[in-house]
Coordinates of C-alpha atoms in Angstrom, one line a residue:
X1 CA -22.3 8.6 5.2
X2 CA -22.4 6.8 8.5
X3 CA -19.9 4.2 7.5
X4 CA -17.8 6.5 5.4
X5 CA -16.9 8.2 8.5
X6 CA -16.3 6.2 10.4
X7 CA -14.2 4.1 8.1
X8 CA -12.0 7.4 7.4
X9 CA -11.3 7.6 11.3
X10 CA -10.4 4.4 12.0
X11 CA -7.3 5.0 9.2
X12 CA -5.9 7.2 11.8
X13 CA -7.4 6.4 15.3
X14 CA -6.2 2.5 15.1
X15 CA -2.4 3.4 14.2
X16 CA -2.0 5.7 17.1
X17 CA -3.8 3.4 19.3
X18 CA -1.1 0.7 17.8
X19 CA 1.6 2.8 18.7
X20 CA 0.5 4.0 22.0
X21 CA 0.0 0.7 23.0
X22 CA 3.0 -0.8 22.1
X23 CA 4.5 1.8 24.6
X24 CA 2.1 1.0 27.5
X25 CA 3.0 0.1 30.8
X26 CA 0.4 -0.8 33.5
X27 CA 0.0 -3.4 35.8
X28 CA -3.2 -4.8 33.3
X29 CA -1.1 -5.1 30.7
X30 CA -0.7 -3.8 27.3
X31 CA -3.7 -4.6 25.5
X32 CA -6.1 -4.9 28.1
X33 CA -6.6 -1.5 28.8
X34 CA -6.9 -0.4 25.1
X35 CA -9.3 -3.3 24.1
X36 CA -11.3 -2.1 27.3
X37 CA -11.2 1.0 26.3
X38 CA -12.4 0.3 22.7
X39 CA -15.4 -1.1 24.2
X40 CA -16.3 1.4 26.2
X41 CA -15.8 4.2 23.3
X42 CA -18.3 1.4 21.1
X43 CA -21.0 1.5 23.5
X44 CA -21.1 4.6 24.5
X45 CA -21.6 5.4 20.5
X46 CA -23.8 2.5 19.9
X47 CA -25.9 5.1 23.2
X48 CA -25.8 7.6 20.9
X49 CA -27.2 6.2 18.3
X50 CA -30.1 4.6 19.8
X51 CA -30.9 7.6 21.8
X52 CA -30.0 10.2 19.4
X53 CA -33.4 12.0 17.6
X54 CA -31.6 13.7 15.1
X55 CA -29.4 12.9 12.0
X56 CA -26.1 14.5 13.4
X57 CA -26.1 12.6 16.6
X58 CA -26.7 9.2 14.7
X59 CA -24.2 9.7 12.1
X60 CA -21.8 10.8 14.8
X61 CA -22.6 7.5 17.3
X62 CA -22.2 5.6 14.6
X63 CA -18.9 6.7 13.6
X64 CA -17.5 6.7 17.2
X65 CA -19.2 3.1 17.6
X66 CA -17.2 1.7 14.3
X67 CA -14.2 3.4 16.0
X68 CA -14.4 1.9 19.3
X69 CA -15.0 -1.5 18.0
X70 CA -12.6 -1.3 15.7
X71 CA -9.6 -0.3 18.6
X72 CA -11.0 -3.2 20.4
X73 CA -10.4 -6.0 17.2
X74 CA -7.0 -4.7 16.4
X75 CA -6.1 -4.6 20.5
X76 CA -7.3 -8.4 20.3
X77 CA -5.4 -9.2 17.4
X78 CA -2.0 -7.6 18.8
X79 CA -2.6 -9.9 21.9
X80 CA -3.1 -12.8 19.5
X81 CA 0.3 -11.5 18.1
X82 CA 2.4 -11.2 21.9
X83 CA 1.2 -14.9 22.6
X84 CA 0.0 -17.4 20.1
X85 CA 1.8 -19.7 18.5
X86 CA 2.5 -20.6 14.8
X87 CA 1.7 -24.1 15.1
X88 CA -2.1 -22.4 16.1
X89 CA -2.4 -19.6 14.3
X90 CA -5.0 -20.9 11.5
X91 CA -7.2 -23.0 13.8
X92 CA -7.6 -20.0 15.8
X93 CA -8.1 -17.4 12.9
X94 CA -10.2 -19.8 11.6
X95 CA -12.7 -19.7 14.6
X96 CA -12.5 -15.8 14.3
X97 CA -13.5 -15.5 11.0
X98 CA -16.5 -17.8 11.5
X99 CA -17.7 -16.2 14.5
X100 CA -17.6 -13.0 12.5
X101 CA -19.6 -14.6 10.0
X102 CA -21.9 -15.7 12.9
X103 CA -22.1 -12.3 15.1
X104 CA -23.8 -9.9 12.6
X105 CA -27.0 -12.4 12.5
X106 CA -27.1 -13.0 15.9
X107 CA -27.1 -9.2 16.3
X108 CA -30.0 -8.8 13.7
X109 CA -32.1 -11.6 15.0
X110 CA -31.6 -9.6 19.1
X111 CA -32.9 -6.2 17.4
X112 CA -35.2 -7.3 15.7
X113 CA -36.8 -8.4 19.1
X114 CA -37.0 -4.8 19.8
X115 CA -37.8 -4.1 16.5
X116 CA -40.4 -1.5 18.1
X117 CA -38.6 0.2 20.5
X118 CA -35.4 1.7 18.2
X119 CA -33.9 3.0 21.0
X120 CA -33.6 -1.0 22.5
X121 CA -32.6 -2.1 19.2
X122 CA -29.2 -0.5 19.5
X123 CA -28.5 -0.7 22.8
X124 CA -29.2 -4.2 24.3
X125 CA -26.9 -5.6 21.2
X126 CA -24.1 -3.4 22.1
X127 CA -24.6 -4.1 25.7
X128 CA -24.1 -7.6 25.0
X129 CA -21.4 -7.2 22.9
X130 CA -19.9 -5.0 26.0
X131 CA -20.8 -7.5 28.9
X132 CA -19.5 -11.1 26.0
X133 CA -15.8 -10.2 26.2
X134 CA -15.6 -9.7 30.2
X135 CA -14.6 -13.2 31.2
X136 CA -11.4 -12.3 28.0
X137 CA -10.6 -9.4 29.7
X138 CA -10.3 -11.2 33.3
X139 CA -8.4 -14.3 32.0
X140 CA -6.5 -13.0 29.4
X141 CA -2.7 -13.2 30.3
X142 CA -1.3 -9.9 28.8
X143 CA 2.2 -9.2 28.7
X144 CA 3.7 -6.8 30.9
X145 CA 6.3 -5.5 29.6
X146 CA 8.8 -4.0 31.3
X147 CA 11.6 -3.2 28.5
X148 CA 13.1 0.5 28.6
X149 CA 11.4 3.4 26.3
X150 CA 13.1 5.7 24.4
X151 CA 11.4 9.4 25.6
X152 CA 8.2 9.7 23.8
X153 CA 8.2 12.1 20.7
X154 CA 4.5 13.7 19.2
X155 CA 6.6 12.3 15.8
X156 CA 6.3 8.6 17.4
X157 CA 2.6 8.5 16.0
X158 CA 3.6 8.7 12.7
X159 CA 5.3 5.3 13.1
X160 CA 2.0 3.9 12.8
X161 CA 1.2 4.6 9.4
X162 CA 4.8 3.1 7.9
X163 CA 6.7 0.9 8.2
X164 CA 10.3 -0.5 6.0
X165 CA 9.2 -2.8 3.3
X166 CA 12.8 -3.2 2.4
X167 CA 13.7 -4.9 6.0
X168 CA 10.6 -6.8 6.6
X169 CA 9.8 -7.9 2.6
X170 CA 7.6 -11.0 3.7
X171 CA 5.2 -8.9 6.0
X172 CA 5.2 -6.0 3.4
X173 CA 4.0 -8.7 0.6
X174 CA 1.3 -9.8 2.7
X175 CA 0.3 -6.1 3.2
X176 CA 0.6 -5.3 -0.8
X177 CA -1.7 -8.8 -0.9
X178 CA -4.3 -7.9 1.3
X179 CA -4.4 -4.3 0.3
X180 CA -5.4 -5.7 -3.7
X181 CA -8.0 -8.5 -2.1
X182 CA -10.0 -6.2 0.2
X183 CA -9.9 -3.3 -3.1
X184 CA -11.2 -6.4 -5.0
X185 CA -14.1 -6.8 -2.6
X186 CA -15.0 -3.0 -2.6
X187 CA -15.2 -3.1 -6.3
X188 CA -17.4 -6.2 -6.1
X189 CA -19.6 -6.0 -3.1
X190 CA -21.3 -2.3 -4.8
X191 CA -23.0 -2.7 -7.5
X192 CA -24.9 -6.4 -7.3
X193 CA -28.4 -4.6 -7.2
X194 CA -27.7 -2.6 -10.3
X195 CA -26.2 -5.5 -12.2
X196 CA -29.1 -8.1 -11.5
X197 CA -31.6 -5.6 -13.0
X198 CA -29.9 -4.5 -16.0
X199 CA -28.7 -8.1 -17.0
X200 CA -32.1 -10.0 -16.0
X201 CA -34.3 -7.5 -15.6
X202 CA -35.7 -8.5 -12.1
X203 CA -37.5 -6.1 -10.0
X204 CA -36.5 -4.6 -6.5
X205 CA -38.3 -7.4 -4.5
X206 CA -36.4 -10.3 -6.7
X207 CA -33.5 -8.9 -6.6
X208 CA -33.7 -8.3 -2.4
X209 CA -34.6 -12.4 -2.3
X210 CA -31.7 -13.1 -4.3
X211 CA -29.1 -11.1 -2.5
X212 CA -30.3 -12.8 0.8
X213 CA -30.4 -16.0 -0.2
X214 CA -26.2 -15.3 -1.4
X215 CA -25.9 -13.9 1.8
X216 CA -27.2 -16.3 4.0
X217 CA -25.9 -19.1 2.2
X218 CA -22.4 -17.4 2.1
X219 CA -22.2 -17.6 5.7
X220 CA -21.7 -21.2 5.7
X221 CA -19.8 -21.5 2.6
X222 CA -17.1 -18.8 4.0
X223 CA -17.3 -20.4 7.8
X224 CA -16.2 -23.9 6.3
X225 CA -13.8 -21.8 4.3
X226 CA -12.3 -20.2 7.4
X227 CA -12.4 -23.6 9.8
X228 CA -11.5 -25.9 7.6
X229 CA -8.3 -23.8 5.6
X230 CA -7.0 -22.9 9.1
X231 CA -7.2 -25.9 10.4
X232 CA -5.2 -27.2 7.2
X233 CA -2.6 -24.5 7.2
X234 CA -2.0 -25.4 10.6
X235 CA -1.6 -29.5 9.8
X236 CA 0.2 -28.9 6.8
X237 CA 2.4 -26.1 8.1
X238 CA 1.8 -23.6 5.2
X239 CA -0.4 -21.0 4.5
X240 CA 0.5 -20.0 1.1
X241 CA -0.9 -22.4 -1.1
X242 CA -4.3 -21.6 0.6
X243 CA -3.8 -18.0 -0.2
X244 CA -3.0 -18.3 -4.0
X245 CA -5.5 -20.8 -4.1
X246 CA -8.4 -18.3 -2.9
X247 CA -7.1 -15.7 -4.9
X248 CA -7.8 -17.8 -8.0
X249 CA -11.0 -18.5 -6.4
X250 CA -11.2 -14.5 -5.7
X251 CA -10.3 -13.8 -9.5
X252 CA -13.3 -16.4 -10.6
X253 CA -16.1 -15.1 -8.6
X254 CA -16.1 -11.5 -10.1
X255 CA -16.0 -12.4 -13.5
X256 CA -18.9 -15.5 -12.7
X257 CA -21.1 -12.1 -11.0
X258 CA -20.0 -10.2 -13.9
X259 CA -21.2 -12.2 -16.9
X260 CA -24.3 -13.7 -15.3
X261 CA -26.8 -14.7 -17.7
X262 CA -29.5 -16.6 -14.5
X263 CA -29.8 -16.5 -11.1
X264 CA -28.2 -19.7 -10.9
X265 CA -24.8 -18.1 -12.3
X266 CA -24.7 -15.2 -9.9
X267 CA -25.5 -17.3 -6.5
X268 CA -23.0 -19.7 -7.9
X269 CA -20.5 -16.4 -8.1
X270 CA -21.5 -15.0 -4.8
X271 CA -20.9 -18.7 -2.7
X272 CA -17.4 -19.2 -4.5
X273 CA -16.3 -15.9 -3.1
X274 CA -17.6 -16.0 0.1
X275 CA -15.6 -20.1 0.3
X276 CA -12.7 -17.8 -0.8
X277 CA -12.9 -14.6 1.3
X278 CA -13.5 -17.3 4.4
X279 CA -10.0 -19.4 3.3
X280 CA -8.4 -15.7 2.8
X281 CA -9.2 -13.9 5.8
X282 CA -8.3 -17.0 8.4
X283 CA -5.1 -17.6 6.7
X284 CA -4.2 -14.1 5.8
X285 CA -4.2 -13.0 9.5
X286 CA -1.9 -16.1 10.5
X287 CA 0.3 -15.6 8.0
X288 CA 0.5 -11.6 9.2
X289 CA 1.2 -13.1 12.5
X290 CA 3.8 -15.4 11.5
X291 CA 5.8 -12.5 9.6
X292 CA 5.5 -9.8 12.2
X293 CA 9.1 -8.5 12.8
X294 CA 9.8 -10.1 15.8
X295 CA 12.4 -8.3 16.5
X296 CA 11.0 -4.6 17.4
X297 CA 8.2 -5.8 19.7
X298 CA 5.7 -3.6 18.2
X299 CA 3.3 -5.9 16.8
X300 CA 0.3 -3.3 18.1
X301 CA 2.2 -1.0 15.7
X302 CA 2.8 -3.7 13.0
X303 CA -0.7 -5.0 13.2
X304 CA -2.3 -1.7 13.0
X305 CA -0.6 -0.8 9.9
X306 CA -1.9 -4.3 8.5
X307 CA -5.3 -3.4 9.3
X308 CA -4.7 -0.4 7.1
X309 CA -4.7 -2.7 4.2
X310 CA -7.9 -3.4 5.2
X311 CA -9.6 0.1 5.6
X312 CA -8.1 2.0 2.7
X313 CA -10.1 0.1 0.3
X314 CA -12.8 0.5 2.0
X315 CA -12.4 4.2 2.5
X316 CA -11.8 4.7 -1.0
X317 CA -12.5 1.5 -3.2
X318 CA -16.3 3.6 -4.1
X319 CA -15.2 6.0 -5.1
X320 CA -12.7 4.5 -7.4
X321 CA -15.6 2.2 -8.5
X322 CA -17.6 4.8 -9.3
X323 CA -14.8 6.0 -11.2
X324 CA -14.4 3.3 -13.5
X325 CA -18.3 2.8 -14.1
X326 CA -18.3 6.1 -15.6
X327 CA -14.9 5.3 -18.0
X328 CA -17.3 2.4 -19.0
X329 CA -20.0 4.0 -19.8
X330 CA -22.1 2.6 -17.1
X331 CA -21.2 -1.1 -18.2
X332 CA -21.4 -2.8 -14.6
X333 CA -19.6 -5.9 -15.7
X334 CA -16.3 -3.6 -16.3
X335 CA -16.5 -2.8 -12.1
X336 CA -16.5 -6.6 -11.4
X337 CA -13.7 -7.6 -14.4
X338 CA -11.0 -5.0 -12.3
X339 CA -12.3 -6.1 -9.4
X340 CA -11.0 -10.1 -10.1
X341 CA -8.2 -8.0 -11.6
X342 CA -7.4 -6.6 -8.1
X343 CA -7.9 -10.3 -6.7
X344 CA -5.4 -11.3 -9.1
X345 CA -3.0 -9.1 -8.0
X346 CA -3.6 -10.4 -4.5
X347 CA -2.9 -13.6 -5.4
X348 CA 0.3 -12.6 -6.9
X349 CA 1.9 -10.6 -4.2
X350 CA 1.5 -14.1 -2.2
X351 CA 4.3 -16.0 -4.4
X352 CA 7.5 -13.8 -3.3
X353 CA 6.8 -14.6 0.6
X354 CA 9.4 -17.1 2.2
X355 CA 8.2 -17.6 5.6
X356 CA 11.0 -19.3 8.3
X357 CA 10.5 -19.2 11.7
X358 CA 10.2 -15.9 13.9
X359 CA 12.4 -15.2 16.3
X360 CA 12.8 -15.3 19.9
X361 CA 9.1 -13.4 20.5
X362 CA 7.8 -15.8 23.7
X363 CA 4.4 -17.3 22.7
X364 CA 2.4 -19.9 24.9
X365 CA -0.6 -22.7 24.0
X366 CA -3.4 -21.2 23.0
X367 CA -4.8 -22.6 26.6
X368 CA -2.8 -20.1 27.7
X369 CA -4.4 -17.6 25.9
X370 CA -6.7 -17.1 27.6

């Protein structure tokens, strides 16, 4: 419930946020003030949900939490947007997508320190995660624009949830391609537990081992993924052969999951897709960034909308999954053969894309950046 929530708000919190911020004007910035703000909103639910003593007031911390640190990622990745450039994009999405691979088990390994005081064990992670981005939020050099504004409309937040896929074709295709990936990954991130004892028959506490030892071996598999095929886009100045190629790799590890016969089979399935989501994710983003129309200056609108890609199939994709277990009669293998279907899909919607160079947007180093 708690994530449900919170995912459904963040579908229309982030592009209003996008919107809004595109139209800022302050003397911090444009994203500053939003990607502070974030913050704030995330600890002050992350508050709630270690103090709260009752179901309500956790499910609702919770959902305010994911909303807050959601504002705050998208604000970042606008900012990446207004100033990076191409030749840097992949190194630097890269290094994301491995420290996000690398946060959540530093966060586990800090609560569990206060493992026996719950209300510690939400806060002092979320404090951290408050007082980490300070010396971003000092150095960062935000732009300030200064460019007139048409007179603000209610009908403006709308813009955030649309955009023309007719006039910008490359950054609608990587929208179509991440929106089929991430549904692929809701299909096949559900049901692992269910398939692993009705295939091999293993009880709870095997099947808990083997998920964690996929898991925790997946973090380095998808943090090479990330470094190394950002990094390589970069050098090579082209992200789409690493796309199709871990959409192929994306189409292979659903259907490895979904016909596994040993243990051996699915952790081999689980590691190729976590290389593949670690390739996808780094070079997905730089490729959003190198297609953003340039020549609007809304890439906090833009973005937004991309992220959207992102939460819909998480919103919705278990439902759907659910869905389609029931047209199969309970057969899990059928969720995990549409989910590489999906994948496939993503990998498609890659192939139209003809990237050239963006226009006049100013970008600087990424010393700069920050």
């Amino acid at each position: 419930m708690c994530i449900g929530i919170g995912g459904t708000l963040i579908l229309f919190t982030n592009p209003i946020a996008g919107v809004l911020s595109d139209r800022t004007r302050s003397r911090f910035g444009r994203r500053r003030p939003w990607f502070l703000g974030g913050m704030l909103i995330a600890l002050a639910g992350s508050a709630l949900v270690g103090l709260g003593n009752d179901a309500v007031t956790i499910v609702a911390g919770w959902a305010v939490a994911v909303v807050g640190y959601t504002l705050s990622t998208s604000m970042l990745l606008a900012y990446l947007g207004d100033r990076l450039p191409e030749e840097q994009r992949g190194k630097v999405m890269g290094i994301n997508g491995a420290i996000t691979q690398i946060g959540p088990i530093v966060g586990i390994v800090i609560a569990g320190s206060f493992a026996s005081q719950l209300g510690l064990m939400f806060l002092i992670p979320a404090a951290i995660a408050f007082l980490g981005p300070v010396w971003f939020l000092v150095s960062m050099r935000d732009s300030q624009y200064s460019g007139a504004l048409p007179p603000f409309r209610f009908s403006d937040l709308t813009r955030g949830f649309y955009f023309n896929p007719r006039r910008h074709t490359n950054f609608g295709w990587v929208i179509l391609s991440k929106l089929f990936v991430y549904a692929s990954l809701a299909f096949g991130g559900l049901y692992g537990i269910y398939l692993l004892q009705a295939r091999l028959g293993l009880d709870t506490g095997a099947v808990a081992t083997l998920i964690a030892t996929v898991a925790g071996l997946g973090v380095f598999t998808a943090i090479i993924g990330a470094i190394g095929a950002g990094w390589l886009s970069d050098k090579l100045r082209s992200r789409k052969p690493f796309l199709i190629a871990s959409g192929v790799l994306l189409v292979a590890s659903p259907l490895i999951v979904g016909t596994t016969t040993s243990t051996l089979q699915f952790i081999v399935g689980g590691l190729v897709g976590t290389f593949a989501i670690g390739i996808y994710g780094s070079v997905d983003q730089a490729l959003a960034l190198d297609t953003l129309p340039s020549d609007e200056n809304e890439n906090g609108r833009y973005l937004a909308i991309f992220g959207l890609a992102n939460g819909i199939p998480q919103a919705f994709g278990p439902f759907a999954a659910a869905f389609v277990l029931t047209l199969a009669g309970g057969d899990y293998s059928w969720v995990y053969y549409v989910a590489a279907a999906f994948a496939a899909l993503g990998a498609l919607s890659i192939i139209p894309i003809s990237v050239g160079k963006r226009a006049s947007l100013s970008t600087v180093s990424i010393d700069a950046v920050s």
